[in-house]
Amino acid sequence: KEEKEKGKTKKKEEEKKGEKKKEEKEKGKTKKKEEEKKGEKKKEEKEKGKMKKKEEKKEEEEATERKKKKEEKEEKKEESQVTRQVARDFDFVTIPQNKGYDRPTGFELLCGDAEGTISAKATKSDDAGVPEQLWDKSVIQKLPWLEQHLHQPGSIVLGYRLKRVFRNCRKWLLQRWKKNVLTEMEEWMEHYGNHLKNPRLVQEIVDQIKIHVSAASWWNWDGGSTLFFWRWPVQYMSDALHGTPPMFVSDPPNYWKPQPPYKDPVNKARVKEKLEKVIDRGYLKSAGDREVLSLMFVFDVEKGEYDIRLVYDGSKSGLNDAIWAPWFPLPTADSFFDVMMPNYWCSDNDMGDFFLNFPMHEDLQKYCGVDITELFPLEEDETRELHIAIWTRAAMGITSSPYIATALAGRSNRLILGIPTDPNNPFAWDIVVLNLPGTKSYDCTQPWIFKCRTDGKLAADTKRFVDDLRNSAPTEELAWTASTQIGKTMSWLGQQDAPRKRRPPSKTPGAWAATVVATIDGVLTKSVTQAAWDKAKQRIRYLAYYAGCDVDRDTVDFSLEKELNLKPKGKGHLIHKIAEKYRGYLIHISATYSAMVPYLKGLHLTLDGWREGRDDEGWKDLVWYKFHRTDRPKSHQETAPTCVACVDRLKTDLDVLLDFFDDDTPYALPLRPTSYGTMYIVGDASGTGFGNTAWSAEDEEIAAQFGGWEEKVQEESSNFREAYTAVLGLEDQLEKGKIQKGCEVFIVTDNWVTERVFENGSARTKKLHELVVRLRRLQMKGQIFIRVLWMAGTRMIAQGTDSLSRGDLCSGVMAGDQFLDHIPLSLSAPELQPQLLKWLHQWATPETWIDLEPRGWFTTAFEDPEGCFIWAPPPAIARQAIDCLCDVHHIHPFTSHIVIVPSLMSGHWRKRLSKCSDALWVIKSECDIWPHHLHEPLTIAFVAPQLQRKPWRLGRSQWLEDWHPRLRRMFSRDSRTAGRGLRQFWNEAHRLKGSMPECLAPEVLREGPGRWIPCTGGPRFGGFDR
């Protein structure tokens, strides 16, 4: 029975299990049905998405069709207006005319005011129109008979016909240009393509060039651009094709954080539009099967009025920390002043997509991935999680991009400038003229060094500030010719010229390098833009309001406080973050208005007054710093408070700045002296007295002043007494009327601190800074140009002013010496010590060195990419020589340079030289190579070629760090020991020297059927000789 009951229970359990299985089967069926329903829903959603995409495409097509129809309607309207005007002129029909109606001429139709069509700020937008009238006008003005006809009444028909002729000519010439470029590239590839490395990548670039050339219009590179690598100089053809290899100093990053979502839909649409343009042009390509090892972060910044600029940040991923890029020079406004004269004309050129013109090396591309998943989702068949694209161009935001782009652009500048002796070259010049202070023939109204044409005028020239080129020329026609040559040469090399930003030649051009230059009324002036002036006024009024100045609250802009959500404690306090930002902008403005510099001191003291070692007025306590400066790490003073208390000086300084910025329009200050009189004042101070001697070319007599100090002055530092002597000497000459308005004054002192504080416009001690302010006031009051120079104390003794400060009137210039003989600003180191060049050539082996004359600074130095050059400029024009040196080494990083300059006027050139050089020494006048009678030390600098591996520059190597003190000691000894140190440096430099980029096809260039040689004339000669 028990067994039967057990069997029954088992059957019941089995029945229950069977029921459960049935239920599970039914559940499975229902799940399958639900999954099938979900699948159907997904299919429906896919179909809906496809339908939406189709609808969006239809809408876009309809929108484009509408735009085309609108454009056609507008063209028809213009044509109808022209035909009506034609009928009106020829009385075909009678059209009632309104009173005051002025019939336009054909010249007005073709050469209307292009400048008034686009605002100066709007030209920065990528969608700005092209002022075609400028080019039409240049053609018409070359045909006087045609221009005369176009100015006559009723010439509108001729103007309309010419407009059509110009358009048809451009269409025909564009097709011819495309055919020539593609044929030339195919011929080059046929001869040399099989010998190139990485043929797959080369073929991709060639295909990209074909796409870009085919999509180009007459005015724009509508489909993007790629460098025409076969037209570049042979030494840099590889860089133009493959890009410059990156210089890694540490392991590259492995960053894989996706791009954060966009919060603003409008901004998202703008970013997408920008990226679409970049992707369509082939600058940013889908990674596909390419290896990507790291991503980059992308953000946008404002550009112009209605545009944005995308920045691809390599810092967040750590890429910028892994790459090293050399320092390179950027021209300042002063460098452009050197090529300007009164009544000269200026023109501008701008490069489109500047950074994107130049290729990125393949070794760097794999670390420059961009996550575009949110903007361009993957297709449903894709199995990848992220849609990644990689950069093929020098993206803005990577450390090496500015260096690479400006180096290649600088090489194209050499083709732009052309051959100096070519009479058809707008940049032609004959000789280099030196106009040096310290000589009797010195003319202070002209540049100190300039290239001169055969007609005696300053030659046309161009200066590049990244992608902006500013040109100067003596005539309007020559300025336009120079501008067109720049645009043609850039296009010939495959770079983008932006004609939409072109402006007609003008004597009052816009801002360049933050300065506005004008050449009208026979005077060179500098100023800032109206927008920059108004912006500076707003910032000064904000600071002055909180400093306690008499400023109406309604005229103060508090928008930045609201934006940052910060509130100050009240008057007498400043928000540190805002004040620091405003200080930066005022320093930027002071580059044009140097008279502002001393009056920014109160702001400096306020912003740094919270630090340790400061007194109640914000000045440094030098005694405290002497004993406590090294006790703690720098980080203990890096965190600033939210608000800082205003020092007493701030209010008085801002009162002066309020008065300076009181006018509604910017001040126009003269660039150069306007009076021919140049005054030299030499001053020296002793512990008990002072002496000044003054001389000018107009007045051959020497004016002397000497006296004794009061007890209070005797207790001051020697730096104060020397600066005070300089101020007294200037005040004495102003009171006597010896210094005319607009003239130049050289103040010479044997105190190095005096030169430095007057040059910087500020001092660290209160009393010395007050003397700087006093001198600046004299400069503004008398409207004079003051230059403070240092000379050695031994030269001051030989000159006689040192004895004069002690009452001796019978030495130096007081005894009959020529005044200018003791101010050797015009003498170079070899002129002072003829054996110096012989010593350099003897010991600077193993290379052959070339001595550069001033003419060679602009020609010879740029010709040899691996040359070795010796620069020996006079101190007065050392800045200009070092500017040329920096340009040469930027373009040709494998060149070697030695610079020797007497240490005079060093405040004008030593900072840039130290940045450019690998090693710099100041050798005192107490050794064989630079004897005692030369007084001032000799500055000698070495610029070594780029190395073949990290640290990439000899100046960053451990070898030089270990040997630098020893080399300094060797240079201070006898000439033989110094020569061994010189030879040791250059032997090491050339042992580690990197090699030039390999020629793309060396075998073919030696043994092939022909050799393509880039022609320096560029597009004027067809580009190549075969």
CSV table of C-alpha atoms in Angstrom, one decimal, residues 337-342 433-437 441-450 452 456-458 524 671-676 744 787 880:
chain,number,residue,atom,x,y,z
A,337,PHE,CA,57.8,99.9,-38.9
A,338,ASP,CA,61.3,99.2,-40.3
A,339,VAL,CA,59.8,98.9,-43.9
A,340,MET,CA,57.5,101.9,-43.7
A,341,MET,CA,57.9,105.5,-44.8
A,342,PRO,CA,55.5,108.5,-44.8
A,433,VAL,CA,71.4,101.2,-46.6
A,434,LEU,CA,72.7,101.7,-43.1
A,435,ASN,CA,71.4,104.8,-41.2
A,436,LEU,CA,73.1,104.3,-37.8
A,437,PRO,CA,72.9,106.5,-34.7
A,441,SER,CA,75.2,111.3,-41.3
A,442,TYR,CA,72.4,109.8,-39.1
A,443,ASP,CA,68.9,110.8,-40.1
A,444,CYS,CA,66.5,110.0,-37.3
A,445,THR,CA,63.4,110.3,-39.6
A,446,GLN,CA,64.4,107.1,-41.5
A,447,PRO,CA,64.8,103.5,-40.5
A,448,TRP,CA,68.2,102.4,-39.2
A,449,ILE,CA,68.5,99.8,-41.9
A,450,PHE,CA,66.5,99.4,-45.1
A,452,CYS,CA,66.7,100.6,-51.2
A,456,GLY,CA,66.5,105.7,-54.0
A,457,LYS,CA,63.1,104.8,-52.4
A,458,LEU,CA,62.5,102.3,-49.6
A,524,LEU,CA,54.0,107.9,-39.8
A,671,LEU,CA,56.3,106.3,-35.1
A,672,ARG,CA,59.6,108.1,-35.7
A,673,PRO,CA,61.1,111.4,-34.8
A,674,THR,CA,59.8,114.2,-37.0
A,675,SER,CA,62.7,116.6,-36.2
A,676,TYR,CA,66.1,116.2,-37.7
A,744,GLU,CA,65.4,112.0,-30.6
A,787,ARG,CA,66.5,106.1,-25.7
A,880,GLN,CA,67.1,93.6,-37.1
